[in-house]
mmCIF file with all atom_site columns, C-alpha atoms and ligand atoms in Angstrom:
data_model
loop_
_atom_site.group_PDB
_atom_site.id
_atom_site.type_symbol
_atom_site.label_atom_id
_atom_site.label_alt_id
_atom_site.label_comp_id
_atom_site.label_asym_id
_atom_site.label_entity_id
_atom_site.label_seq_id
_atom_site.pdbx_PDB_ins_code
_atom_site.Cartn_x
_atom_site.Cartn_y
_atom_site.Cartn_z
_atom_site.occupancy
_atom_site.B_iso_or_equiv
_atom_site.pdbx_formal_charge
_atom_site.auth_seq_id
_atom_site.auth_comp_id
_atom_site.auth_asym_id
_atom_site.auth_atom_id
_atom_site.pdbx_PDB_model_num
ATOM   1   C CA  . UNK X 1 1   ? 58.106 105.764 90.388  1.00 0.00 ? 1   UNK X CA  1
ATOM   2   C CA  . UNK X 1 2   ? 58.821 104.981 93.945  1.00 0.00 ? 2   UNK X CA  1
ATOM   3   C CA  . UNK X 1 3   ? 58.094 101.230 95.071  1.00 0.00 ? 3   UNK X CA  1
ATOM   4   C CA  . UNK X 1 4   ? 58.547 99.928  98.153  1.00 0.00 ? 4   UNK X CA  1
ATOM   5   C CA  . UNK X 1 5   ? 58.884 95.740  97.564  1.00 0.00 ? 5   UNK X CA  1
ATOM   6   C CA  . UNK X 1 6   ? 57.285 94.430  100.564 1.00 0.00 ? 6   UNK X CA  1
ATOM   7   C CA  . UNK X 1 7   ? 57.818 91.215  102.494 1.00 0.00 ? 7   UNK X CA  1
ATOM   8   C CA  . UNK X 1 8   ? 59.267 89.134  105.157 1.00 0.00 ? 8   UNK X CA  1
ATOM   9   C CA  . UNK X 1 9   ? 63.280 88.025  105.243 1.00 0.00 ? 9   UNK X CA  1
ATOM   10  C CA  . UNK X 1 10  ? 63.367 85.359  102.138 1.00 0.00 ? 10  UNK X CA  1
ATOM   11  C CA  . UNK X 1 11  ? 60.801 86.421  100.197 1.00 0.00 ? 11  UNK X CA  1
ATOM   12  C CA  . UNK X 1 12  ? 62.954 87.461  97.044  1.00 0.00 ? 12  UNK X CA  1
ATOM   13  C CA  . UNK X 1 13  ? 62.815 91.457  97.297  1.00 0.00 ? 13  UNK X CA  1
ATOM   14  C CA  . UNK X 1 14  ? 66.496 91.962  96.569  1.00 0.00 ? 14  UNK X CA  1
ATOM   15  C CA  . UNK X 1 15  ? 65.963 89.600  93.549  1.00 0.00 ? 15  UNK X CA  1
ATOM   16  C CA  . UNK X 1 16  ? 63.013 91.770  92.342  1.00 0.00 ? 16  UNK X CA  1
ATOM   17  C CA  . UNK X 1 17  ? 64.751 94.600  93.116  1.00 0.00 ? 17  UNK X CA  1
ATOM   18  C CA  . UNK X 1 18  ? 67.708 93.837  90.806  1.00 0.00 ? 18  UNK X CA  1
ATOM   19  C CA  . UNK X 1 19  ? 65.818 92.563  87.774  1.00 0.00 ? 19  UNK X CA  1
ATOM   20  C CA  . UNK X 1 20  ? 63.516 96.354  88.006  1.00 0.00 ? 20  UNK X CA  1
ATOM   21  C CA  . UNK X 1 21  ? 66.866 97.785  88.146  1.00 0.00 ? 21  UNK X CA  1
ATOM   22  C CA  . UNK X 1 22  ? 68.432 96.495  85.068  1.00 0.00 ? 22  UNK X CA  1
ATOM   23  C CA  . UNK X 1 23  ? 65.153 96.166  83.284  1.00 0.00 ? 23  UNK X CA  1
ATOM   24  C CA  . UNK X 1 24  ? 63.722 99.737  84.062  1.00 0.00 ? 24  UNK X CA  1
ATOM   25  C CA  . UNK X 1 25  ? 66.878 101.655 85.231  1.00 0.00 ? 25  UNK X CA  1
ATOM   26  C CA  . UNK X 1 26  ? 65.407 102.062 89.343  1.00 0.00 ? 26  UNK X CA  1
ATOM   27  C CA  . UNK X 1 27  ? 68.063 102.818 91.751  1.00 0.00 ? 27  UNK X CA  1
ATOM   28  C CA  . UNK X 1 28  ? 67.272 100.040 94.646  1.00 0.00 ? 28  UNK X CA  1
ATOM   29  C CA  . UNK X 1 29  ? 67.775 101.438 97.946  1.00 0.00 ? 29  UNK X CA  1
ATOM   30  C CA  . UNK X 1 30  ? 68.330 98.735  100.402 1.00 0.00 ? 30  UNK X CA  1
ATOM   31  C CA  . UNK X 1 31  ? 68.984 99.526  103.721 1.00 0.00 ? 31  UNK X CA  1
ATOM   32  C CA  . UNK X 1 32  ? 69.919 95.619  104.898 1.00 0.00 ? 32  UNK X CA  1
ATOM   33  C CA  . UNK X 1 33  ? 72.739 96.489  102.087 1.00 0.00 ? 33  UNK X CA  1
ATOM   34  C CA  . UNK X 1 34  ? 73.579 99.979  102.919 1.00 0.00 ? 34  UNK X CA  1
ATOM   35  C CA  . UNK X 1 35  ? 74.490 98.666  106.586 1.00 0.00 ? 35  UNK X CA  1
ATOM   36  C CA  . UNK X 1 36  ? 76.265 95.544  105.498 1.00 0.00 ? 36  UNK X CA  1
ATOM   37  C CA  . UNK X 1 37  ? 78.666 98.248  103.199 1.00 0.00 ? 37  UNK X CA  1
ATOM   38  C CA  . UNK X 1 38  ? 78.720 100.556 106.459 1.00 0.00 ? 38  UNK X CA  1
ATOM   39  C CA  . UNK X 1 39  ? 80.200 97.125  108.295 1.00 0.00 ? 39  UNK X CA  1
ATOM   40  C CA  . UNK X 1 40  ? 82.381 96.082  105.794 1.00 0.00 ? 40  UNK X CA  1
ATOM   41  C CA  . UNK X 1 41  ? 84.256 99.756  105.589 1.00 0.00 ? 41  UNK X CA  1
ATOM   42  C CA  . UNK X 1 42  ? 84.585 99.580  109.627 1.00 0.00 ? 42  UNK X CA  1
ATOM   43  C CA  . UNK X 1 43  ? 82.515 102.697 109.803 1.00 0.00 ? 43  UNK X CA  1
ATOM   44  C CA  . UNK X 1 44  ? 81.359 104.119 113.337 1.00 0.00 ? 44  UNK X CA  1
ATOM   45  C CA  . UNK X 1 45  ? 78.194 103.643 111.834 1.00 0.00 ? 45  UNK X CA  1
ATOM   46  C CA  . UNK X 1 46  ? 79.021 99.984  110.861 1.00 0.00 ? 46  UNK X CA  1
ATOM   47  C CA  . UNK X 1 47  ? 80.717 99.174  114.228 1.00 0.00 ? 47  UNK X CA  1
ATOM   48  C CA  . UNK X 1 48  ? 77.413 100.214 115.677 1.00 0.00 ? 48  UNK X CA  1
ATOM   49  C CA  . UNK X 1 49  ? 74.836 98.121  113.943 1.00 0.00 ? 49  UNK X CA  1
ATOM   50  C CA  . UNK X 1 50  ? 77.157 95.209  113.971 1.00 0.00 ? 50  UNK X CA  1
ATOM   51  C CA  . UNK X 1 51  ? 76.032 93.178  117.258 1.00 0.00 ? 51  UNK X CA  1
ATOM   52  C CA  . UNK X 1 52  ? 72.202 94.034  116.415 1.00 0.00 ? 52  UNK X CA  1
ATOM   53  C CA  . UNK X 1 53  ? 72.193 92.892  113.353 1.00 0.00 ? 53  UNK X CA  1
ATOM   54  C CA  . UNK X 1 54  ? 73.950 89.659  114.124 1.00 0.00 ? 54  UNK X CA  1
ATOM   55  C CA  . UNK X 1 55  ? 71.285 89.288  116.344 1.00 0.00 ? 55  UNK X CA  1
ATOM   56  C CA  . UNK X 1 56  ? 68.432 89.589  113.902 1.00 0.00 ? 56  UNK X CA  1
ATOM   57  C CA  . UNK X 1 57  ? 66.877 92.604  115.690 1.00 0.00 ? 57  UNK X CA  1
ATOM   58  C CA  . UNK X 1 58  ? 66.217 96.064  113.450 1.00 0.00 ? 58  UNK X CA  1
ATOM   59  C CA  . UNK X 1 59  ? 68.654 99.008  114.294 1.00 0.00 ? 59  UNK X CA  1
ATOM   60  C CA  . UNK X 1 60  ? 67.071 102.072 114.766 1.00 0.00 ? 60  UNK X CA  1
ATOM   61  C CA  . UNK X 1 61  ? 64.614 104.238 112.777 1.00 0.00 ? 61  UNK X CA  1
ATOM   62  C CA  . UNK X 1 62  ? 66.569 107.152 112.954 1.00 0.00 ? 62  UNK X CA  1
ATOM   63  C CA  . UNK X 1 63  ? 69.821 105.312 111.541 1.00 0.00 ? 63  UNK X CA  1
ATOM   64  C CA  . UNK X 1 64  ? 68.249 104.369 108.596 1.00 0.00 ? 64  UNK X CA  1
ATOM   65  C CA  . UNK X 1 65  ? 65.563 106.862 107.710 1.00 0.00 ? 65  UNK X CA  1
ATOM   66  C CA  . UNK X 1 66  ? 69.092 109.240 107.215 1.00 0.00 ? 66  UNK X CA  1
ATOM   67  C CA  . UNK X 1 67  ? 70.248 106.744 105.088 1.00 0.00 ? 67  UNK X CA  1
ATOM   68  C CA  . UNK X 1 68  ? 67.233 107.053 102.368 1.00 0.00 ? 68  UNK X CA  1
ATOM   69  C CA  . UNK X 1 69  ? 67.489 110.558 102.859 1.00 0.00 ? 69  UNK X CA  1
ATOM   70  C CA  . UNK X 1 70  ? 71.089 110.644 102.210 1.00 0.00 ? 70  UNK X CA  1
ATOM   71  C CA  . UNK X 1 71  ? 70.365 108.550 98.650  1.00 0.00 ? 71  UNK X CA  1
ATOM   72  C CA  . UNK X 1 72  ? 67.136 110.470 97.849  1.00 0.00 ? 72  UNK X CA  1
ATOM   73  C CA  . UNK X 1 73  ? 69.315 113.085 97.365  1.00 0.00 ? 73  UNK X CA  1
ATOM   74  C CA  . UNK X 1 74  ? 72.567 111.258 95.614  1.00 0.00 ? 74  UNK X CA  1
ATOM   75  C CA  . UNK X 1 75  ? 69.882 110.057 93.092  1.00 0.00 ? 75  UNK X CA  1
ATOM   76  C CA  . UNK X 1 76  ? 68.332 113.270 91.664  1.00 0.00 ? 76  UNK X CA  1
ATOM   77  C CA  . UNK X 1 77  ? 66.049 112.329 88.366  1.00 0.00 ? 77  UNK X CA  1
ATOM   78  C CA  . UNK X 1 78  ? 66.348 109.342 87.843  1.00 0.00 ? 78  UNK X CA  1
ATOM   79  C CA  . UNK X 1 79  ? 63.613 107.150 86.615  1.00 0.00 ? 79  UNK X CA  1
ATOM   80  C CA  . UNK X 1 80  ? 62.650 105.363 89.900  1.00 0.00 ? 80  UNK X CA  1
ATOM   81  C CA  . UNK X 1 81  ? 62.987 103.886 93.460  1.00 0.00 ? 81  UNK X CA  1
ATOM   82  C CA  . UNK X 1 82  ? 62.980 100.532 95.061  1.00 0.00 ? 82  UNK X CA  1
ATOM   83  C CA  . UNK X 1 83  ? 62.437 100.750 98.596  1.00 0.00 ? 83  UNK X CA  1
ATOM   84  C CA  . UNK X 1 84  ? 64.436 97.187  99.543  1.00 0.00 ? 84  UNK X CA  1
ATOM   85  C CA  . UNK X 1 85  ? 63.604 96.087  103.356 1.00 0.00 ? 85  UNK X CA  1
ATOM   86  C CA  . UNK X 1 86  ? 63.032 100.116 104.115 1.00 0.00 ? 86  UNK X CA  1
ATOM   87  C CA  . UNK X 1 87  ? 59.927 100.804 105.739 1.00 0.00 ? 87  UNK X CA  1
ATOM   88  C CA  . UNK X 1 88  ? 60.389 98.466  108.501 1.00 0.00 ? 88  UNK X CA  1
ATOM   89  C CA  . UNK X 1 89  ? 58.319 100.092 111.247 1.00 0.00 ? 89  UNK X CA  1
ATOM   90  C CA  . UNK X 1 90  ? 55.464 102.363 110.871 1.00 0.00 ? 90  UNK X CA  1
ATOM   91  C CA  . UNK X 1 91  ? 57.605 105.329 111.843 1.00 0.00 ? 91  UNK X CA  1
ATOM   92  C CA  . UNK X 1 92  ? 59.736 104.775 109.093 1.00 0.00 ? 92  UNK X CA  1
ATOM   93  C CA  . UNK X 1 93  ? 56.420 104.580 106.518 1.00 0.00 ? 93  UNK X CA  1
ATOM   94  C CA  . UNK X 1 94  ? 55.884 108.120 107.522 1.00 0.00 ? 94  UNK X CA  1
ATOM   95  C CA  . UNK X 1 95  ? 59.090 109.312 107.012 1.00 0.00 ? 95  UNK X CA  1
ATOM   96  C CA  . UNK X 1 96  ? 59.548 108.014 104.228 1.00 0.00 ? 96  UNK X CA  1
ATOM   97  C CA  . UNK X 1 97  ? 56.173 109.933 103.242 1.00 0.00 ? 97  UNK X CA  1
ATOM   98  C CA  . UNK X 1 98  ? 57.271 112.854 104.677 1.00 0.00 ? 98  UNK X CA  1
ATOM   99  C CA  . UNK X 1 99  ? 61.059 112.377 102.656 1.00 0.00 ? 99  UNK X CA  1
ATOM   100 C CA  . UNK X 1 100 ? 58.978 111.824 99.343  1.00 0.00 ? 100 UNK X CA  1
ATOM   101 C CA  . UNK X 1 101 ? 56.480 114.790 100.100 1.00 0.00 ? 101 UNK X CA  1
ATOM   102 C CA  . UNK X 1 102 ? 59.383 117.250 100.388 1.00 0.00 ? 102 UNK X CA  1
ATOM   103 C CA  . UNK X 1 103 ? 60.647 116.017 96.673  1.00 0.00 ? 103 UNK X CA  1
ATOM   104 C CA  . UNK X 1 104 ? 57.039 116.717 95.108  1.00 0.00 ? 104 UNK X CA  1
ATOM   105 C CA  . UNK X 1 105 ? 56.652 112.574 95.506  1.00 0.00 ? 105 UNK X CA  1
ATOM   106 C CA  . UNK X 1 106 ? 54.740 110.257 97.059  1.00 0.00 ? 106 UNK X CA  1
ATOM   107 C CA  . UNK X 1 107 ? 54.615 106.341 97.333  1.00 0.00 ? 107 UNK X CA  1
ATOM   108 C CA  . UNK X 1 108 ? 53.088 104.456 94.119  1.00 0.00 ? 108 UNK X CA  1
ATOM   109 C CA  . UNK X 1 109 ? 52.621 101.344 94.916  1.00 0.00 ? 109 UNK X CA  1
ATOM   110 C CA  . UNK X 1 110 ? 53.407 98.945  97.810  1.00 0.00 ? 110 UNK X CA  1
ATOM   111 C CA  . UNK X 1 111 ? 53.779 95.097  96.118  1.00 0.00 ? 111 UNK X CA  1
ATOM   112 C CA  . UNK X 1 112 ? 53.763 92.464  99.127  1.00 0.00 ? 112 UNK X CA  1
ATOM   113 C CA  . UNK X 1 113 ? 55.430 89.210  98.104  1.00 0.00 ? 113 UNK X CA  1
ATOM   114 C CA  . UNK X 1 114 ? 53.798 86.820  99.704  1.00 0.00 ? 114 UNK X CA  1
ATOM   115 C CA  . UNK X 1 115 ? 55.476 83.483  100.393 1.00 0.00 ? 115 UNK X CA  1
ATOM   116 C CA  . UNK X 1 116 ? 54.484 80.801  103.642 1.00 0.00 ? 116 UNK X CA  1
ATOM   117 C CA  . UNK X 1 117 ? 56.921 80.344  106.201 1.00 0.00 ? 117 UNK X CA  1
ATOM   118 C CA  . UNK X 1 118 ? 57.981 76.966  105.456 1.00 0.00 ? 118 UNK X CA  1
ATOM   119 C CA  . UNK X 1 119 ? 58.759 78.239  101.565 1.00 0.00 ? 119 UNK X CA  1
ATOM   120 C CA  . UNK X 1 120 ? 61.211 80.758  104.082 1.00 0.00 ? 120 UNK X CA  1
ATOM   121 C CA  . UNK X 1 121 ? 63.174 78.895  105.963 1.00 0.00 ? 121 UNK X CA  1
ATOM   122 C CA  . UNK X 1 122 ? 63.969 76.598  103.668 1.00 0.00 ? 122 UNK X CA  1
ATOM   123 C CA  . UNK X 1 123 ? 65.330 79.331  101.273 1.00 0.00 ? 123 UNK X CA  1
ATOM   124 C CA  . UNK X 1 124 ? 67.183 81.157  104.114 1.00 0.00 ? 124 UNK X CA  1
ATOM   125 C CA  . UNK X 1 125 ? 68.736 77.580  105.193 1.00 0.00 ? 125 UNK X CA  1
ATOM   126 C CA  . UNK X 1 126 ? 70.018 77.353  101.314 1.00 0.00 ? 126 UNK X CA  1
ATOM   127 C CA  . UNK X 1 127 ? 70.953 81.318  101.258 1.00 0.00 ? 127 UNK X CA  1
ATOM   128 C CA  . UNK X 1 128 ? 73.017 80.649  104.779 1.00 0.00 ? 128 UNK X CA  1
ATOM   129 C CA  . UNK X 1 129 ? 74.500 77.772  102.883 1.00 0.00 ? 129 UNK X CA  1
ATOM   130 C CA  . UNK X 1 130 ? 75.632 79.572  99.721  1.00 0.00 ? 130 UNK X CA  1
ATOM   131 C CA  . UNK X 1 131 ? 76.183 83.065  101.005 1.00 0.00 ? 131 UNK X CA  1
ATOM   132 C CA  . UNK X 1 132 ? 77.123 82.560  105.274 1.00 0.00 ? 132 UNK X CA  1
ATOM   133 C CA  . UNK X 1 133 ? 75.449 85.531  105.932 1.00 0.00 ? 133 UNK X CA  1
ATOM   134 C CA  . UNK X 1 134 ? 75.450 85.486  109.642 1.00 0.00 ? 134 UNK X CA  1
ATOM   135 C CA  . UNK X 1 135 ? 71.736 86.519  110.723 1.00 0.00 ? 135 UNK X CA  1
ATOM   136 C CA  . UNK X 1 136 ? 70.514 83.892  107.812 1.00 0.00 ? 136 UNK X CA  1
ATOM   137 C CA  . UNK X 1 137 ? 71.708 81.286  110.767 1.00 0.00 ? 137 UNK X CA  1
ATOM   138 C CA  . UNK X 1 138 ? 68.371 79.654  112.433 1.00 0.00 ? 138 UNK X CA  1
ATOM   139 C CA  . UNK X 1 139 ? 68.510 81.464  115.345 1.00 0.00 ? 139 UNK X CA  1
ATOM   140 C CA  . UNK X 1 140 ? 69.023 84.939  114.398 1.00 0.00 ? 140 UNK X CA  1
ATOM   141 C CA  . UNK X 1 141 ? 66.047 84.251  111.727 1.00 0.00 ? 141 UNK X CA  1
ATOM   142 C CA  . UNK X 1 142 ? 63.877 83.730  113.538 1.00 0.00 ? 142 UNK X CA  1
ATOM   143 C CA  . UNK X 1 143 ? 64.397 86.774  115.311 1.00 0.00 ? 143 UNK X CA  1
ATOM   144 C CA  . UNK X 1 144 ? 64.333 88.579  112.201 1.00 0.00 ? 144 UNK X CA  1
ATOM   145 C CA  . UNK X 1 145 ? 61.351 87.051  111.487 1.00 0.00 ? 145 UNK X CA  1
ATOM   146 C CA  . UNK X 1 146 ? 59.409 87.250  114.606 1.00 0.00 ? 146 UNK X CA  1
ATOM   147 C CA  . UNK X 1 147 ? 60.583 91.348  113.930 1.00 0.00 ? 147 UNK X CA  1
ATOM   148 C CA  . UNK X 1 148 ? 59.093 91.146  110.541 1.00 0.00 ? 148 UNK X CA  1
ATOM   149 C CA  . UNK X 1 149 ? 55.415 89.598  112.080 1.00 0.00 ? 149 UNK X CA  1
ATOM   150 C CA  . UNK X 1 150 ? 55.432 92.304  114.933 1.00 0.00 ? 150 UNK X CA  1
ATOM   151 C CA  . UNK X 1 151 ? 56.839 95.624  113.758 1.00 0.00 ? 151 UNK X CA  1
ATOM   152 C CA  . UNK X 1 152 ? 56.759 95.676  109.973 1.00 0.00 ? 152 UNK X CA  1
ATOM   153 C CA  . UNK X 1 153 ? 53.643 93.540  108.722 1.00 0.00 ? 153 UNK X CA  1
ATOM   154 C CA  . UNK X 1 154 ? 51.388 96.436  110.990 1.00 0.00 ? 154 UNK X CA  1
ATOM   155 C CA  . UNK X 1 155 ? 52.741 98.496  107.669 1.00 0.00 ? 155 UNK X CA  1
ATOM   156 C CA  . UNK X 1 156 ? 50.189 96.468  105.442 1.00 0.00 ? 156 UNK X CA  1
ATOM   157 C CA  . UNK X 1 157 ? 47.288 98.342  106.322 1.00 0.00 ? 157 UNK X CA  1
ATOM   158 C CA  . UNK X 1 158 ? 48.437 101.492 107.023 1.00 0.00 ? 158 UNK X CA  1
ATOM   159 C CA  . UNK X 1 159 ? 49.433 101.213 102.754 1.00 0.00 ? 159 UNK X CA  1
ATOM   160 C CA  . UNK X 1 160 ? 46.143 99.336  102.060 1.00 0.00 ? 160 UNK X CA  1
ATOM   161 C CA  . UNK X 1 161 ? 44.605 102.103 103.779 1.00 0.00 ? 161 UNK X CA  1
ATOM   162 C CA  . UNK X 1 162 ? 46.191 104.542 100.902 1.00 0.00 ? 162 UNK X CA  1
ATOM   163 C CA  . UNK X 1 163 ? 45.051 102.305 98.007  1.00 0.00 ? 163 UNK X CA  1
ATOM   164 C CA  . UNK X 1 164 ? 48.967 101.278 97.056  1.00 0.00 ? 164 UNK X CA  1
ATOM   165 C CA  . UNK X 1 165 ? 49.142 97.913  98.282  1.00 0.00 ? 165 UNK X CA  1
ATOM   166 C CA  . UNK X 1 166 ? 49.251 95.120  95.752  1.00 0.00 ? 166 UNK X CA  1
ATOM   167 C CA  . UNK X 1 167 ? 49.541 91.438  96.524  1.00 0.00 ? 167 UNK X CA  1
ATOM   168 C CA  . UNK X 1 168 ? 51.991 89.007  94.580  1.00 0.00 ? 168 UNK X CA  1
ATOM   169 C CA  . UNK X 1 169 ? 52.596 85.761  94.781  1.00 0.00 ? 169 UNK X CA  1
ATOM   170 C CA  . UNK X 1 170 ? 55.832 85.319  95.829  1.00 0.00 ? 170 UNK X CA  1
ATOM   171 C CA  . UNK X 1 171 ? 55.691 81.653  95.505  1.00 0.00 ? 171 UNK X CA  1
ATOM   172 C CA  . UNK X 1 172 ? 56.092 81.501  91.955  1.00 0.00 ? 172 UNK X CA  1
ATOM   173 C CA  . UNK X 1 173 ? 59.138 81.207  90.216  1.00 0.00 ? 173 UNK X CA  1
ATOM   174 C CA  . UNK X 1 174 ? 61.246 84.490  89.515  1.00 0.00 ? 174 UNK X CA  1
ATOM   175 C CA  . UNK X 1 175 ? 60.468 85.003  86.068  1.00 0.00 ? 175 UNK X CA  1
ATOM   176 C CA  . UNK X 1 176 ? 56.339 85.183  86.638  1.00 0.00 ? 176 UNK X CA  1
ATOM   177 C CA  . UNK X 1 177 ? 56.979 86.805  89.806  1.00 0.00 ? 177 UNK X CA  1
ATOM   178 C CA  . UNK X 1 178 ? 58.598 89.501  87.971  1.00 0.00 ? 178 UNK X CA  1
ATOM   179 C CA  . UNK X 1 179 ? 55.721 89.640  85.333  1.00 0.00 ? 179 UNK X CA  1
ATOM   180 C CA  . UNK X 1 180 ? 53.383 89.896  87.823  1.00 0.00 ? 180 UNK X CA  1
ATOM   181 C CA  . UNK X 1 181 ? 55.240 92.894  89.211  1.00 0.00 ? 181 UNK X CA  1
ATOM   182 C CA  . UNK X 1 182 ? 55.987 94.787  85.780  1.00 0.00 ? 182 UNK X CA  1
ATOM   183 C CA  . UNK X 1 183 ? 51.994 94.485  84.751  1.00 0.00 ? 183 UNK X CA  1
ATOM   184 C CA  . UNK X 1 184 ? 51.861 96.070  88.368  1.00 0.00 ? 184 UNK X CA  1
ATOM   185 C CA  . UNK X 1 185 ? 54.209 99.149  87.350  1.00 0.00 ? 185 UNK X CA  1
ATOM   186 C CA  . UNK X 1 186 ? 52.833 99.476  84.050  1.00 0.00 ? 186 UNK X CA  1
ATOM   187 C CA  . UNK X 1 187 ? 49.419 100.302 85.729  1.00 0.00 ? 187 UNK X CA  1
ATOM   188 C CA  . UNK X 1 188 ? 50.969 103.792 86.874  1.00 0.00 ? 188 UNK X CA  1
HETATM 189 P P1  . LIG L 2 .   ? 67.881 92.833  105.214 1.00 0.00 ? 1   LIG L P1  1
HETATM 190 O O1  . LIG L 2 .   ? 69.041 92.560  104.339 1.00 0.00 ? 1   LIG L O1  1
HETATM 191 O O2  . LIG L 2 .   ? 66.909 93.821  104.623 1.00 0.00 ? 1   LIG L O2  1
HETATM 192 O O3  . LIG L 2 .   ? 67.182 91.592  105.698 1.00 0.00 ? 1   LIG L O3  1
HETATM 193 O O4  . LIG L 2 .   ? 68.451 93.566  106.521 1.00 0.00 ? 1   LIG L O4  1
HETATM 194 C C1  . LIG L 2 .   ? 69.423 92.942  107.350 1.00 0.00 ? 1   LIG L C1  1
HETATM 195 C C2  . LIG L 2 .   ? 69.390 93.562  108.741 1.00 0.00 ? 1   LIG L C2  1
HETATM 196 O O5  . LIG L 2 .   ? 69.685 94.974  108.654 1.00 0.00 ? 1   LIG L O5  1
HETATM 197 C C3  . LIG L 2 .   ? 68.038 93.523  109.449 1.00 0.00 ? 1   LIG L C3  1
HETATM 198 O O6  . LIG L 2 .   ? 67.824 92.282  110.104 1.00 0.00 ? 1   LIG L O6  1
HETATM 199 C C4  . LIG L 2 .   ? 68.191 94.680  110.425 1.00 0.00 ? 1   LIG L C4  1
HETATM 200 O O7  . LIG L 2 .   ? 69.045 94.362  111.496 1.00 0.00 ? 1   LIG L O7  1
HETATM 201 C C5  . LIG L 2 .   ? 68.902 95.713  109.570 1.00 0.00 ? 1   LIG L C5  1
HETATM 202 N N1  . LIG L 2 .   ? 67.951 96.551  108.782 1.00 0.00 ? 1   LIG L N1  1
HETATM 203 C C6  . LIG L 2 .   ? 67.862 96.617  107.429 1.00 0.00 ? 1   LIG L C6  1
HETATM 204 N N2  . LIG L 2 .   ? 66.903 97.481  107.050 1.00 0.00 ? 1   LIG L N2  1
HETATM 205 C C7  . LIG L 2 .   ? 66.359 97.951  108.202 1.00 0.00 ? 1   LIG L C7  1
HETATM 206 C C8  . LIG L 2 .   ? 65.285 98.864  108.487 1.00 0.00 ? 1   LIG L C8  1
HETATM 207 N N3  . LIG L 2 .   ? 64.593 99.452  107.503 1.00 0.00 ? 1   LIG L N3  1
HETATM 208 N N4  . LIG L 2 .   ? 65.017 99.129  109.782 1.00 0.00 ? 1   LIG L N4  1
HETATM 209 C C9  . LIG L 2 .   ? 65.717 98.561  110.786 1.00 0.00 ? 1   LIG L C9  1
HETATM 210 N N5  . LIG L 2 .   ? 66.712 97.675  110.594 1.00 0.00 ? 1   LIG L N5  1
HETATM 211 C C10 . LIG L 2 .   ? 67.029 97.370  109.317 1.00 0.00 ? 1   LIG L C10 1
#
């Protein structure tokens, strides 16, 4: 199974992403996580993603389609992905094609969780509370946002366009959120 969860900063991907992984064994791949480790060890890598992050603007596709590659091939047989905030940018949807093409795969479904803005920034404003993640501050958000609207959203019908997509409410609470996308998975 390989599933990219799909949605804007706030949705509640990471929280999907965590209950599939305990609940069906998926290894999440998240890139926003990836590069926060890559920070925290002081990597070159790290160093270099540091400032655009902060700002709220996506590092490149290069930089992070190697990551996925580099997992895709840590995590040999297992029983499924979770692409977590990876594709961001339509070149990165067709590498990540051409990654899963090369490994006799392909991308099953696409689940967008849909939430309104106002539902968003008033979970990032709690999140920035709890956590202090730096780009969850108002500013940087809404440059992550505004990044989300212009370069990753164009990625919902390019994957409509392949019959993957499926739509969830992501203003419900977790739990039927989380029904909604294990009746999805159990469709494959
Ligand atoms: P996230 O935790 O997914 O919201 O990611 C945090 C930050 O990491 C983003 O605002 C970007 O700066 C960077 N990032 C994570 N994933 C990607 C990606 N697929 N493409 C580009 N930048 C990314």
């Amino acid at each position: 199974m390989n599933l990219v969860i799909f949605g804007p900063p706030g949705a509640g991907k990471g929280t999907q992403a965590k209950r599939l992984v305990s609940e069906r064994g998926y290894i999440q791949l998240s890139t926003g996580d990836m590069l926060r480790a890559a920070r925290k060890s002081g990597s070159a890598l790290g160093n270099k993603v540091a400032g655009i992050m902060d700002r709220g603007d996506l590092v490149s596709d290069e930089i992070v389609i190697a990551l996925i590659d580099e997992q895709l091939d840590l995590h040999k047989g297992v029983p499924g992905f979770i692409f977590d905030g990876f594709p961001r940018t339509l070149a990165q949807a067709e590498a990540l094609d051409i990654l899963l093409a090369g490994r006799g795969e392909k991308v099953n479904f696409v689940i967008r969780l849909d939430v309104d803005d106002a539902a968003l920034l008033k979970r990032i404003a709690v999140r920035f509370e709890e956590q202090g993640r730096d780009d969850d501050n108002p500013t940087a958000f809404a440059v992550r946002l505004k990044a989300y609207n212009k370069q990753t959203a164009p990625l919902l019908p390019f994957y409509e366009g392949k019959g993957v997509l499926k739509v969830v409410n992501g203003m419900d609470d977790i739990d039927a959120v989380a029904g909604a996308v294990s009746r999805i998975l159990d469709l494959d």
